[in-house]
């Protein structure tokens, strides 16, 4: 949400500047996101040899989304494993009493 405490921030992706209004407290996150996007777009551009920026953006977006979903699944698996260990530990403690 943009409010009176927002600021216009200039970011650069694939040598193109974008001016984005952003809450002051989110400026660092915006810059990190832009740097990450730029890095991924450059990787896609270089590895796949894409010349068209739109196709590069789509492929970078798909790569980022794939990585995010893979990490989310791993996170959910880890939480489920930890929950199971806690449940097992609590049951073991109940049996000791």
Coordinates of C-alpha atoms in Angstrom, one line a residue:
X1 CA 0.0 0.0 0.0
X2 CA 1.3 3.4 -1.0
X3 CA 1.0 6.1 1.6
X4 CA 2.4 9.5 2.4
X5 CA 5.6 7.9 3.7
X6 CA 6.4 6.4 0.3
X7 CA 9.3 7.3 -1.8
X8 CA 10.1 6.9 -5.5
X9 CA 13.0 4.4 -5.9
X10 CA 14.9 3.9 -9.1
X11 CA 15.8 0.3 -9.9
X12 CA 17.5 -1.1 -12.9
X13 CA 16.7 -4.4 -14.7
X14 CA 18.6 -5.4 -17.8
X15 CA 20.0 -1.9 -18.2
X16 CA 16.5 -0.3 -18.1
X17 CA 15.5 2.1 -15.3
X18 CA 12.2 1.8 -13.5
X19 CA 10.9 4.4 -11.0
X20 CA 8.7 2.7 -8.4
X21 CA 6.8 4.2 -5.5
X22 CA 7.5 2.2 -2.4
X23 CA 6.9 2.5 1.4
X24 CA 10.1 3.8 3.0
X25 CA 10.4 0.7 5.2
X26 CA 10.3 -1.6 2.1
X27 CA 13.0 0.2 0.0
X28 CA 15.8 -2.3 0.9
X29 CA 13.5 -5.3 0.1
X30 CA 12.6 -3.7 -3.3
X31 CA 16.2 -3.1 -4.2
X32 CA 17.1 -6.7 -3.2
X33 CA 14.2 -8.0 -5.3
X34 CA 15.2 -5.9 -8.3
X35 CA 18.8 -7.1 -8.0
X36 CA 17.7 -10.7 -7.8
X37 CA 15.3 -10.3 -10.8
X38 CA 18.1 -8.6 -12.8
X39 CA 20.5 -11.4 -11.9
X40 CA 18.0 -14.1 -13.0
X41 CA 17.1 -12.3 -16.2
X42 CA 20.8 -12.0 -17.1
X43 CA 21.3 -15.7 -16.4
X44 CA 18.3 -16.6 -18.7
X45 CA 19.4 -14.1 -21.3
X46 CA 22.9 -15.5 -21.3
X47 CA 22.2 -19.3 -21.0
X48 CA 19.3 -19.4 -23.4
X49 CA 20.5 -16.8 -25.7
X50 CA 17.2 -15.0 -25.7
X51 CA 17.2 -11.6 -27.4
X52 CA 13.6 -10.6 -26.7
X53 CA 13.3 -9.0 -23.2
X54 CA 9.7 -10.1 -22.9
X55 CA 10.6 -13.8 -23.4
X56 CA 13.6 -13.3 -21.0
X57 CA 11.2 -11.8 -18.4
X58 CA 8.8 -14.8 -18.8
X59 CA 11.5 -17.4 -18.5
X60 CA 13.1 -15.6 -15.5
X61 CA 9.7 -15.4 -13.9
X62 CA 9.1 -19.1 -14.4
X63 CA 12.6 -19.9 -13.0
X64 CA 12.0 -17.8 -9.9
X65 CA 8.5 -19.3 -9.4
X66 CA 9.9 -22.8 -9.8
X67 CA 12.6 -22.1 -7.3
X68 CA 10.0 -20.6 -4.9
X69 CA 7.6 -23.5 -5.1
X70 CA 10.4 -26.0 -4.7
X71 CA 11.6 -24.2 -1.6
X72 CA 8.1 -23.9 -0.3
X73 CA 7.6 -27.7 -0.7
X74 CA 10.9 -28.4 1.2
X75 CA 9.8 -26.0 3.9
X76 CA 6.5 -27.7 4.3
X77 CA 8.2 -31.1 4.4
X78 CA 10.6 -29.9 7.1
X79 CA 7.7 -28.5 9.2
X80 CA 5.8 -31.8 8.8
X81 CA 8.9 -33.8 9.9
X82 CA 9.5 -31.5 12.9
X83 CA 5.8 -31.6 13.9
X84 CA 6.0 -35.4 13.8
X85 CA 9.1 -35.5 15.9
X86 CA 7.5 -33.2 18.5
X87 CA 4.4 -35.2 18.5
X88 CA 6.4 -38.4 19.0
X89 CA 8.5 -36.8 21.7
X90 CA 5.4 -35.6 23.6
X91 CA 3.9 -39.1 23.3
X92 CA 7.1 -40.6 24.7
X93 CA 7.0 -38.2 27.6
X94 CA 3.4 -39.1 28.4
X95 CA 4.3 -42.8 28.5
X96 CA 7.1 -42.1 30.9
X97 CA 4.7 -40.5 33.5

